[in-house]
Structures are given as structure tokens and as C-alpha cells.
């Protein structure tokens, strides 16, 4: 409290769904409430700065992504239109000497997370010489609850560099899509050259795929708060590349999915462009990259015979209205696994699988049991057309195609690109 | 006095057999290197999630491959020297073998961890190096087709650290070989050239020896150059290396899995591992029937 009387400072905490308190204190206004980390203040000092040309930022948020809730009370600059516009006024690519410390402005305009509606994200300036600043920016960005401000080690941040803004609401299924995209990116272990090629592949894709079960995933995550909290943690740790924590989060999410018998990974319709580009991305990978991809995402190569046999059992139980979609989905999956991403090559397998599912559905219990071994032989025939390594290649290509069709893939790739650039 | 000593020995023997139940069917005279070979066979069988039909195929192919007896096993002498039969380290091998037979993931993990520490302490690789003969290699190429995608994917995932990129290996070898003694260089260049040829051309291709010769020549050129000439010619050598080792990643992986299967097939203790596994599965089934 003493500090709030003697110093001019800003303290910011972000309210996250778990109930942290957000509070802003400017120039002696009351201290933050319970749950908020203490933010020591220092005397405010206006630096002398000269504006340079704006930085070409890699990601320009859509206006709908950002809305200003409140702008800084220390209103030295007219940051009163929109966050995107305001950020440009403050970005510069020249080095600025302030009190012997070089710095460069950086606008954080990614309201990434999630259930942050009515929460605050701050624009902060990045000091590239101190990696912990980058970390703090990430923390702020991800709603960890606090941010480095006008305080301990550097004296030159001034309050008007902050804009408080609330991100547009993000659907829970969108968080799940982002998690999927980040995990695929992490598993690919791409070199910087390959990463650049991946970005090119993404840029050639005009449309993302439709998310067919977004409502279902939203409903699951809304009604199961522990799932959603774990997904958010996984998202945060994936963005920050906290590998150990994200592995633990992933395990926790898997066990919750098992517990509730649900899947929180949305299904994205793979586009034709993604099919084409996925083969190019796969062609860039070398054997160790494929091996490490399998080590982290081994589930991408299922046991075809088991999947199809289970599918036939399932097809006998599901309702008529769902049977068509179920057939299409399973047939496409089996066809891709055995014949790859070429739609023409898929057709005969799709037709055969659909026929088998229809046959299995129409048989009575004893006839189905009698014909089980025939079905198994037929499945073996479908599987035998494809070698093991070929199947692995098809599976990874399909996984990459799903990633490329993911509406969040471009955004997440931009994040990774920026992190790579900064590291 | 002699009677007392005999009693003491009997008591110790009994205590050991009670202290380590489940290891009873190992002959205490089994050499540590043989145990290490059997462990490697069991490991590979587990990583491949081998089915009973495939096990039978392996058993048949093993008999055929060893009829020609052209497989070599290196490092066994070092292992036998480093590990005393009946000592604690030996029992660690037995424990790992038993856990692999039981398919007990938790105990396998802890025993593998201890084994890694032991390897560090003794500064020895406790996995003997197996060089498969031509018959084993040919059989391996055929047997590799018997595995499903998920089995191979799982195997690659479990051993992802062992998969290498032939281009990276050959390019790195150009620098690594420099400054080696001539004896070390001979072994090194042969090993690298063989690895590259197997990954690029496969075990049975006619191109294998051509690739091997090209890779060996390249390494010899890098080795023979003085420092100035090497730094001058390095870009060309690396370009040539990339050309020699150029292969589609899927093809390289196919060749890698064939090599792995060839090594399993050439393992002199494969048959023992298969019969131990069958025996153990049979015993477990009989025990559960008795319990019911």
C-alpha cells in the first residue's frame, strides 16, 4: 500500500476462468484485490523516443478478434480507434535508446485464449535482449494473470503503452483445434527451411475445412469443466513449448476423455487442396522426422482390421439416420489408409467398405457370426494391397492433411514462426 | 566341516531360488552375452508386437537362415568379461529377461533404466552387435511383408532414436573420419558405407554394393585430404555425399525395418527366446486354469 501512495504504477492481473482477479491500479488508486500478484511500482519517467516506420507484423488480427475494453488512463497518445490501428502507431523497427537500454516496440495483438471474455490482454513492449520478457509476454498473452510492468529491472515502460482489450469470445472447439494444430506442428520437428515450406503450403490454401462436430465438442467442453481446464492448460503449455507439462496435460486429457467416453478433438473435413499439399509436406520429411512423428503420434496408424471389424459391429447398432454418415466416414478412413490421398484411388475401397458395412448391418445375429471369418478374410485382402510403410506414409499424410485443413493451422503456424524467429 | 559347507551352499541356493521366483528355468551357466542376446530378441519381439503366426514364420525362417551359419555376433567377449555369472549385474539381466517374458511394462522400464546405468558404469554396450548373413537378409525382406502398418509404426515409434538419415550420416562421416587412426578409420568407413548402402539400396538389391563402394570412396577421399584441401573441397564432397545417399524417406524406412528384422532373425538366441516365450505363455495359461 505504501508503494501505491509513493509511486506511480500500473498493476494488471488477468481474470481467468478459474477465478483470478483482474484489477488495474494507476497512480495511487487502490491496490489489487485478493488473488492478484503484487506489482511493485517505480516512479514513472517519460522516455524520449522517436517514432520509426512501422514493423511489418507477421499476423494482423481481424478487427473482430480484438475489441478495446478500456484504454490506458495515461493517455499520451490517441489510442482510441481500434487495437489494430493503435498498434501500428506504436510499432517501430528502429532501436530506441532510453536510459541506456535498447529496446524495440512490439505489439501483442493476439488475443489467443479462449474463455477470456471480459478479461484483459495488454499490449506490451518487448525487450528482445531479455528472454524472460518474452516469456512474460507469453504469460500475459495466455492469461496467466500478470505482466511485467513499469517496475523492477527496466525503468522505461510507460503506461500509455498499454491498451486493455478483451478478446472476442473463442469457442471451446476452437481451442481444441488450436491444440491439435500445435501438437501436429510440434510432432513434425521441422527445420527452419521446412517450416518455411509448410507456411508456403498453408498460404496456397484458400479455404480451411469445415468443422463438422464443433457443436458437439463445444457442448462436451462446456459441460465438463475439468476437460476444458485441462485443454486450456494443454493449449498454454503447447504454445509456450513447455514439453514436459504439455505431455502431462495430454495424458490428463486422454484419461479424462476415457473417463467420460468422449473425444474433444474436432473433426475437420479435409479439403482437396490439403490433400495435395500434405503429400508435398510429407515429401520434405526425412526418416528420423517420420520416426519421431510416429513416436509422438503413433495413434495415427491404426490397426485397419481391428478398426473395420469394430466398425462392422458398430454399424449393426447405430440408427438409420446416422448410418450413412458413419459409412462415409469409416470408408474414407480405410480407403485413405490403404490407398493414400488420391481420391480416384480411394473410390474402389470406399465402395467395397460401404458394401461390407451394409451387408453386416442387414444380417441377423447368427448369420453375422457365421460370416465373420469371411469378412475378416476380405478385410485382410483390402489390407494386403498396401505395404506397412506405405500405410504409415498414408496415415501421416492424412494427419498432415487434417492439420492443413484445420481452420486454426495458419494462426498457430504464425505463432510458431514468430517464436522461431525470436529464438 | 565339509558337510556344513555343503549345507550352507544348499541354503544359499534355496534362498536365491526363493528370492527370485520366475527365473528358475534359466540355466545358471548361461553366459551373460547369451542372456544379452536373448534379451535383445525378446525386446524386438515385444516392440514388433509379434503374433503367434508371425512367431512361427520367424521360427521357420530362423532354421533356414542358420543352416548357412554366416551370421556374426560382435562384442560378446567384452560382455562376458564385464559381467560375472551369478553376480548382481547378471541377476539384473535375468530380471529384465523375466520382465520381458511377462510383458510387465513397469518392471521392464525399471530394469532397462538400471541396465542403462550399468552400461554407463561399465562403459560397455550390453546389446551385442549382430551382422546378419545373406540368407537371414533375404528371409527378412520376405518376412517384413508379413507385418501390418500399425506393428511397424509402433516398432519405429519405440525405436525412433535409432532411425537415421543416410544423407546426414554420410555428410557427418566426412568430417568425423578426419584425424582417426588408420585402424579406427578402416572399421568406421566400412560401418558407415554398409549402413548407407543398406538404407539407400536395401539388403538384397544389386545396387547395394555400388552404393557401398561410392560411400566408402567418398569417406576415403575426405580422410586422405589435408586440412586446406578438405576445407576447399568440402562443398563438393558434401554435394556428392547427398547424391550418394539420396533416397525417399519411406524407402529408407522400409530398408531400415528390413535390417531390424534381419538382425532379429540372425540373433543366435532367437529360437531360445521363442521357445522361452512359448513356455512362459503356456505356463501362465496353465496356472490361470489351475487357479480357476
mmCIF file with all atom_site columns, N, CA, C and O in Angstrom, chain A residues 193-224:
data_model
loop_
_atom_site.group_PDB
_atom_site.id
_atom_site.type_symbol
_atom_site.label_atom_id
_atom_site.label_alt_id
_atom_site.label_comp_id
_atom_site.label_asym_id
_atom_site.label_entity_id
_atom_site.label_seq_id
_atom_site.pdbx_PDB_ins_code
_atom_site.Cartn_x
_atom_site.Cartn_y
_atom_site.Cartn_z
_atom_site.occupancy
_atom_site.B_iso_or_equiv
_atom_site.pdbx_formal_charge
_atom_site.auth_seq_id
_atom_site.auth_comp_id
_atom_site.auth_asym_id
_atom_site.auth_atom_id
_atom_site.pdbx_PDB_model_num
ATOM 1   N N  . UNK A 1 193 ? 13.936  -24.319 -42.789 1.00 0.00 ? 193 UNK A N  1
ATOM 2   C CA . UNK A 1 193 ? 13.619  -24.347 -44.219 1.00 0.00 ? 193 UNK A CA 1
ATOM 3   C C  . UNK A 1 193 ? 12.320  -25.081 -44.483 1.00 0.00 ? 193 UNK A C  1
ATOM 4   O O  . UNK A 1 193 ? 11.474  -24.614 -45.257 1.00 0.00 ? 193 UNK A O  1
ATOM 5   N N  . UNK A 1 194 ? 12.169  -26.213 -43.801 1.00 0.00 ? 194 UNK A N  1
ATOM 6   C CA . UNK A 1 194 ? 10.934  -26.991 -43.979 1.00 0.00 ? 194 UNK A CA 1
ATOM 7   C C  . UNK A 1 194 ? 9.736   -26.210 -43.439 1.00 0.00 ? 194 UNK A C  1
ATOM 8   O O  . UNK A 1 194 ? 8.645   -26.263 -44.004 1.00 0.00 ? 194 UNK A O  1
ATOM 9   N N  . UNK A 1 195 ? 9.972   -25.514 -42.345 1.00 0.00 ? 195 UNK A N  1
ATOM 10  C CA . UNK A 1 195 ? 8.890   -24.725 -41.750 1.00 0.00 ? 195 UNK A CA 1
ATOM 11  C C  . UNK A 1 195 ? 8.411   -23.659 -42.739 1.00 0.00 ? 195 UNK A C  1
ATOM 12  O O  . UNK A 1 195 ? 7.215   -23.417 -42.886 1.00 0.00 ? 195 UNK A O  1
ATOM 13  N N  . UNK A 1 196 ? 9.374   -23.058 -43.404 1.00 0.00 ? 196 UNK A N  1
ATOM 14  C CA . UNK A 1 196 ? 9.046   -22.039 -44.396 1.00 0.00 ? 196 UNK A CA 1
ATOM 15  C C  . UNK A 1 196 ? 8.195   -22.666 -45.512 1.00 0.00 ? 196 UNK A C  1
ATOM 16  O O  . UNK A 1 196 ? 7.201   -22.074 -45.943 1.00 0.00 ? 196 UNK A O  1
ATOM 17  N N  . UNK A 1 197 ? 8.591   -23.867 -45.938 1.00 0.00 ? 197 UNK A N  1
ATOM 18  C CA . UNK A 1 197 ? 7.820   -24.543 -46.991 1.00 0.00 ? 197 UNK A CA 1
ATOM 19  C C  . UNK A 1 197 ? 6.406   -24.866 -46.515 1.00 0.00 ? 197 UNK A C  1
ATOM 20  O O  . UNK A 1 197 ? 5.445   -24.769 -47.279 1.00 0.00 ? 197 UNK A O  1
ATOM 21  N N  . UNK A 1 198 ? 6.305   -25.247 -45.239 1.00 0.00 ? 198 UNK A N  1
ATOM 22  C CA . UNK A 1 198 ? 4.977   -25.532 -44.686 1.00 0.00 ? 198 UNK A CA 1
ATOM 23  C C  . UNK A 1 198 ? 4.112   -24.273 -44.723 1.00 0.00 ? 198 UNK A C  1
ATOM 24  O O  . UNK A 1 198 ? 2.930   -24.329 -45.083 1.00 0.00 ? 198 UNK A O  1
ATOM 25  N N  . UNK A 1 199 ? 4.729   -23.147 -44.372 1.00 0.00 ? 199 UNK A N  1
ATOM 26  C CA . UNK A 1 199 ? 3.974   -21.886 -44.415 1.00 0.00 ? 199 UNK A CA 1
ATOM 27  C C  . UNK A 1 199 ? 3.521   -21.585 -45.837 1.00 0.00 ? 199 UNK A C  1
ATOM 28  O O  . UNK A 1 199 ? 2.409   -21.095 -46.043 1.00 0.00 ? 199 UNK A O  1
ATOM 29  N N  . UNK A 1 200 ? 4.402   -21.886 -46.792 1.00 0.00 ? 200 UNK A N  1
ATOM 30  C CA . UNK A 1 200 ? 4.026   -21.662 -48.198 1.00 0.00 ? 200 UNK A CA 1
ATOM 31  C C  . UNK A 1 200 ? 2.848   -22.549 -48.586 1.00 0.00 ? 200 UNK A C  1
ATOM 32  O O  . UNK A 1 200 ? 1.913   -22.108 -49.246 1.00 0.00 ? 200 UNK A O  1
ATOM 33  N N  . UNK A 1 201 ? 2.927   -23.817 -48.135 1.00 0.00 ? 201 UNK A N  1
ATOM 34  C CA . UNK A 1 201 ? 1.812   -24.731 -48.430 1.00 0.00 ? 201 UNK A CA 1
ATOM 35  C C  . UNK A 1 201 ? 0.512   -24.190 -47.852 1.00 0.00 ? 201 UNK A C  1
ATOM 36  O O  . UNK A 1 201 ? -0.535  -24.237 -48.498 1.00 0.00 ? 201 UNK A O  1
ATOM 37  N N  . UNK A 1 202 ? 0.604   -23.684 -46.629 1.00 0.00 ? 202 UNK A N  1
ATOM 38  C CA . UNK A 1 202 ? -0.604  -23.144 -45.988 1.00 0.00 ? 202 UNK A CA 1
ATOM 39  C C  . UNK A 1 202 ? -1.116  -21.906 -46.729 1.00 0.00 ? 202 UNK A C  1
ATOM 40  O O  . UNK A 1 202 ? -2.324  -21.716 -46.870 1.00 0.00 ? 202 UNK A O  1
ATOM 41  N N  . UNK A 1 203 ? -0.152  -21.112 -47.195 1.00 0.00 ? 203 UNK A N  1
ATOM 42  C CA . UNK A 1 203 ? -0.584  -19.875 -47.857 1.00 0.00 ? 203 UNK A CA 1
ATOM 43  C C  . UNK A 1 203 ? -1.267  -20.177 -49.195 1.00 0.00 ? 203 UNK A C  1
ATOM 44  O O  . UNK A 1 203 ? -2.037  -19.366 -49.696 1.00 0.00 ? 203 UNK A O  1
ATOM 45  N N  . UNK A 1 204 ? -0.966  -21.336 -49.762 1.00 0.00 ? 204 UNK A N  1
ATOM 46  C CA . UNK A 1 204 ? -1.606  -21.692 -51.031 1.00 0.00 ? 204 UNK A CA 1
ATOM 47  C C  . UNK A 1 204 ? -3.024  -22.232 -50.841 1.00 0.00 ? 204 UNK A C  1
ATOM 48  O O  . UNK A 1 204 ? -3.729  -22.496 -51.796 1.00 0.00 ? 204 UNK A O  1
ATOM 49  N N  . UNK A 1 205 ? -3.375  -22.419 -49.599 1.00 0.00 ? 205 UNK A N  1
ATOM 50  C CA . UNK A 1 205 ? -4.718  -22.958 -49.337 1.00 0.00 ? 205 UNK A CA 1
ATOM 51  C C  . UNK A 1 205 ? -5.673  -21.816 -49.066 1.00 0.00 ? 205 UNK A C  1
ATOM 52  O O  . UNK A 1 205 ? -5.479  -21.073 -48.101 1.00 0.00 ? 205 UNK A O  1
ATOM 53  N N  . UNK A 1 206 ? -6.658  -21.690 -49.897 1.00 0.00 ? 206 UNK A N  1
ATOM 54  C CA . UNK A 1 206 ? -7.562  -20.555 -49.750 1.00 0.00 ? 206 UNK A CA 1
ATOM 55  C C  . UNK A 1 206 ? -8.588  -20.801 -48.647 1.00 0.00 ? 206 UNK A C  1
ATOM 56  O O  . UNK A 1 206 ? -8.894  -19.917 -47.870 1.00 0.00 ? 206 UNK A O  1
ATOM 57  N N  . UNK A 1 207 ? -9.087  -22.009 -48.580 1.00 0.00 ? 207 UNK A N  1
ATOM 58  C CA . UNK A 1 207 ? -10.142 -22.282 -47.597 1.00 0.00 ? 207 UNK A CA 1
ATOM 59  C C  . UNK A 1 207 ? -9.733  -23.393 -46.651 1.00 0.00 ? 207 UNK A C  1
ATOM 60  O O  . UNK A 1 207 ? -9.091  -24.355 -47.056 1.00 0.00 ? 207 UNK A O  1
ATOM 61  N N  . UNK A 1 208 ? -10.147 -23.220 -45.401 1.00 0.00 ? 208 UNK A N  1
ATOM 62  C CA . UNK A 1 208 ? -9.951  -24.303 -44.433 1.00 0.00 ? 208 UNK A CA 1
ATOM 63  C C  . UNK A 1 208 ? -11.134 -25.263 -44.533 1.00 0.00 ? 208 UNK A C  1
ATOM 64  O O  . UNK A 1 208 ? -12.154 -24.946 -45.157 1.00 0.00 ? 208 UNK A O  1
ATOM 65  N N  . UNK A 1 209 ? -10.981 -26.424 -43.937 1.00 0.00 ? 209 UNK A N  1
ATOM 66  C CA . UNK A 1 209 ? -12.080 -27.389 -43.959 1.00 0.00 ? 209 UNK A CA 1
ATOM 67  C C  . UNK A 1 209 ? -13.159 -27.042 -42.943 1.00 0.00 ? 209 UNK A C  1
ATOM 68  O O  . UNK A 1 209 ? -12.903 -26.305 -41.990 1.00 0.00 ? 209 UNK A O  1
ATOM 69  N N  . UNK A 1 210 ? -14.340 -27.572 -43.173 1.00 0.00 ? 210 UNK A N  1
ATOM 70  C CA . UNK A 1 210 ? -15.427 -27.350 -42.205 1.00 0.00 ? 210 UNK A CA 1
ATOM 71  C C  . UNK A 1 210 ? -15.196 -28.216 -40.972 1.00 0.00 ? 210 UNK A C  1
ATOM 72  O O  . UNK A 1 210 ? -14.696 -29.333 -41.086 1.00 0.00 ? 210 UNK A O  1
ATOM 73  N N  . UNK A 1 211 ? -15.590 -27.683 -39.837 1.00 0.00 ? 211 UNK A N  1
ATOM 74  C CA . UNK A 1 211 ? -15.508 -28.475 -38.605 1.00 0.00 ? 211 UNK A CA 1
ATOM 75  C C  . UNK A 1 211 ? -16.886 -29.077 -38.380 1.00 0.00 ? 211 UNK A C  1
ATOM 76  O O  . UNK A 1 211 ? -17.841 -28.347 -38.116 1.00 0.00 ? 211 UNK A O  1
ATOM 77  N N  . UNK A 1 212 ? -16.985 -30.383 -38.538 1.00 0.00 ? 212 UNK A N  1
ATOM 78  C CA . UNK A 1 212 ? -18.329 -30.975 -38.584 1.00 0.00 ? 212 UNK A CA 1
ATOM 79  C C  . UNK A 1 212 ? -18.969 -31.133 -37.205 1.00 0.00 ? 212 UNK A C  1
ATOM 80  O O  . UNK A 1 212 ? -20.185 -31.094 -37.083 1.00 0.00 ? 212 UNK A O  1
ATOM 81  N N  . UNK A 1 213 ? -18.142 -31.299 -36.181 1.00 0.00 ? 213 UNK A N  1
ATOM 82  C CA . UNK A 1 213 ? -18.746 -31.567 -34.875 1.00 0.00 ? 213 UNK A CA 1
ATOM 83  C C  . UNK A 1 213 ? -18.372 -30.504 -33.839 1.00 0.00 ? 213 UNK A C  1
ATOM 84  O O  . UNK A 1 213 ? -18.211 -30.807 -32.660 1.00 0.00 ? 213 UNK A O  1
ATOM 85  N N  . UNK A 1 214 ? -18.245 -29.264 -34.299 1.00 0.00 ? 214 UNK A N  1
ATOM 86  C CA . UNK A 1 214 ? -17.855 -28.190 -33.384 1.00 0.00 ? 214 UNK A CA 1
ATOM 87  C C  . UNK A 1 214 ? -18.857 -28.060 -32.232 1.00 0.00 ? 214 UNK A C  1
ATOM 88  O O  . UNK A 1 214 ? -18.468 -27.883 -31.070 1.00 0.00 ? 214 UNK A O  1
ATOM 89  N N  . UNK A 1 215 ? -20.150 -28.161 -32.564 1.00 0.00 ? 215 UNK A N  1
ATOM 90  C CA . UNK A 1 215 ? -21.177 -28.007 -31.521 1.00 0.00 ? 215 UNK A CA 1
ATOM 91  C C  . UNK A 1 215 ? -21.058 -29.107 -30.472 1.00 0.00 ? 215 UNK A C  1
ATOM 92  O O  . UNK A 1 215 ? -21.225 -28.858 -29.277 1.00 0.00 ? 215 UNK A O  1
ATOM 93  N N  . UNK A 1 216 ? -20.779 -30.316 -30.957 1.00 0.00 ? 216 UNK A N  1
ATOM 94  C CA . UNK A 1 216 ? -20.659 -31.445 -30.023 1.00 0.00 ? 216 UNK A CA 1
ATOM 95  C C  . UNK A 1 216 ? -19.481 -31.208 -29.078 1.00 0.00 ? 216 UNK A C  1
ATOM 96  O O  . UNK A 1 216 ? -19.597 -31.359 -27.855 1.00 0.00 ? 216 UNK A O  1
ATOM 97  N N  . UNK A 1 217 ? -18.348 -30.789 -29.656 1.00 0.00 ? 217 UNK A N  1
ATOM 98  C CA . UNK A 1 217 ? -17.152 -30.548 -28.832 1.00 0.00 ? 217 UNK A CA 1
ATOM 99  C C  . UNK A 1 217 ? -17.395 -29.378 -27.875 1.00 0.00 ? 217 UNK A C  1
ATOM 100 O O  . UNK A 1 217 ? -17.031 -29.437 -26.694 1.00 0.00 ? 217 UNK A O  1
ATOM 101 N N  . UNK A 1 218 ? -18.057 -28.335 -28.384 1.00 0.00 ? 218 UNK A N  1
ATOM 102 C CA . UNK A 1 218 ? -18.390 -27.196 -27.508 1.00 0.00 ? 218 UNK A CA 1
ATOM 103 C C  . UNK A 1 218 ? -19.216 -27.662 -26.319 1.00 0.00 ? 218 UNK A C  1
ATOM 104 O O  . UNK A 1 218 ? -18.965 -27.277 -25.176 1.00 0.00 ? 218 UNK A O  1
ATOM 105 N N  . UNK A 1 219 ? -20.193 -28.489 -26.631 1.00 0.00 ? 219 UNK A N  1
ATOM 106 C CA . UNK A 1 219 ? -21.091 -28.971 -25.580 1.00 0.00 ? 219 UNK A CA 1
ATOM 107 C C  . UNK A 1 219 ? -20.330 -29.802 -24.546 1.00 0.00 ? 219 UNK A C  1
ATOM 108 O O  . UNK A 1 219 ? -20.507 -29.621 -23.337 1.00 0.00 ? 219 UNK A O  1
ATOM 109 N N  . UNK A 1 220 ? -19.456 -30.673 -25.045 1.00 0.00 ? 220 UNK A N  1
ATOM 110 C CA . UNK A 1 220 ? -18.669 -31.521 -24.126 1.00 0.00 ? 220 UNK A CA 1
ATOM 111 C C  . UNK A 1 220 ? -17.832 -30.635 -23.211 1.00 0.00 ? 220 UNK A C  1
ATOM 112 O O  . UNK A 1 220 ? -17.802 -30.810 -21.991 1.00 0.00 ? 220 UNK A O  1
ATOM 113 N N  . UNK A 1 221 ? -17.142 -29.673 -23.820 1.00 0.00 ? 221 UNK A N  1
ATOM 114 C CA . UNK A 1 221 ? -16.201 -28.861 -23.045 1.00 0.00 ? 221 UNK A CA 1
ATOM 115 C C  . UNK A 1 221 ? -16.924 -27.895 -22.104 1.00 0.00 ? 221 UNK A C  1
ATOM 116 O O  . UNK A 1 221 ? -16.405 -27.549 -21.053 1.00 0.00 ? 221 UNK A O  1
ATOM 117 N N  . UNK A 1 222 ? -18.107 -27.486 -22.494 1.00 0.00 ? 222 UNK A N  1
ATOM 118 C CA . UNK A 1 222 ? -18.857 -26.582 -21.622 1.00 0.00 ? 222 UNK A CA 1
ATOM 119 C C  . UNK A 1 222 ? -19.425 -27.343 -20.427 1.00 0.00 ? 222 UNK A C  1
ATOM 120 O O  . UNK A 1 222 ? -19.466 -26.820 -19.316 1.00 0.00 ? 222 UNK A O  1
ATOM 121 N N  . UNK A 1 223 ? -19.843 -28.569 -20.675 1.00 0.00 ? 223 UNK A N  1
ATOM 122 C CA . UNK A 1 223 ? -20.465 -29.318 -19.581 1.00 0.00 ? 223 UNK A CA 1
ATOM 123 C C  . UNK A 1 223 ? -19.438 -30.065 -18.719 1.00 0.00 ? 223 UNK A C  1
ATOM 124 O O  . UNK A 1 223 ? -19.786 -30.573 -17.663 1.00 0.00 ? 223 UNK A O  1
ATOM 125 N N  . UNK A 1 224 ? -18.211 -30.145 -19.194 1.00 0.00 ? 224 UNK A N  1
ATOM 126 C CA . UNK A 1 224 ? -17.175 -30.848 -18.396 1.00 0.00 ? 224 UNK A CA 1
ATOM 127 C C  . UNK A 1 224 ? -16.014 -29.894 -18.141 1.00 0.00 ? 224 UNK A C  1
ATOM 128 O O  . UNK A 1 224 ? -15.009 -29.887 -18.873 1.00 0.00 ? 224 UNK A O  1
#
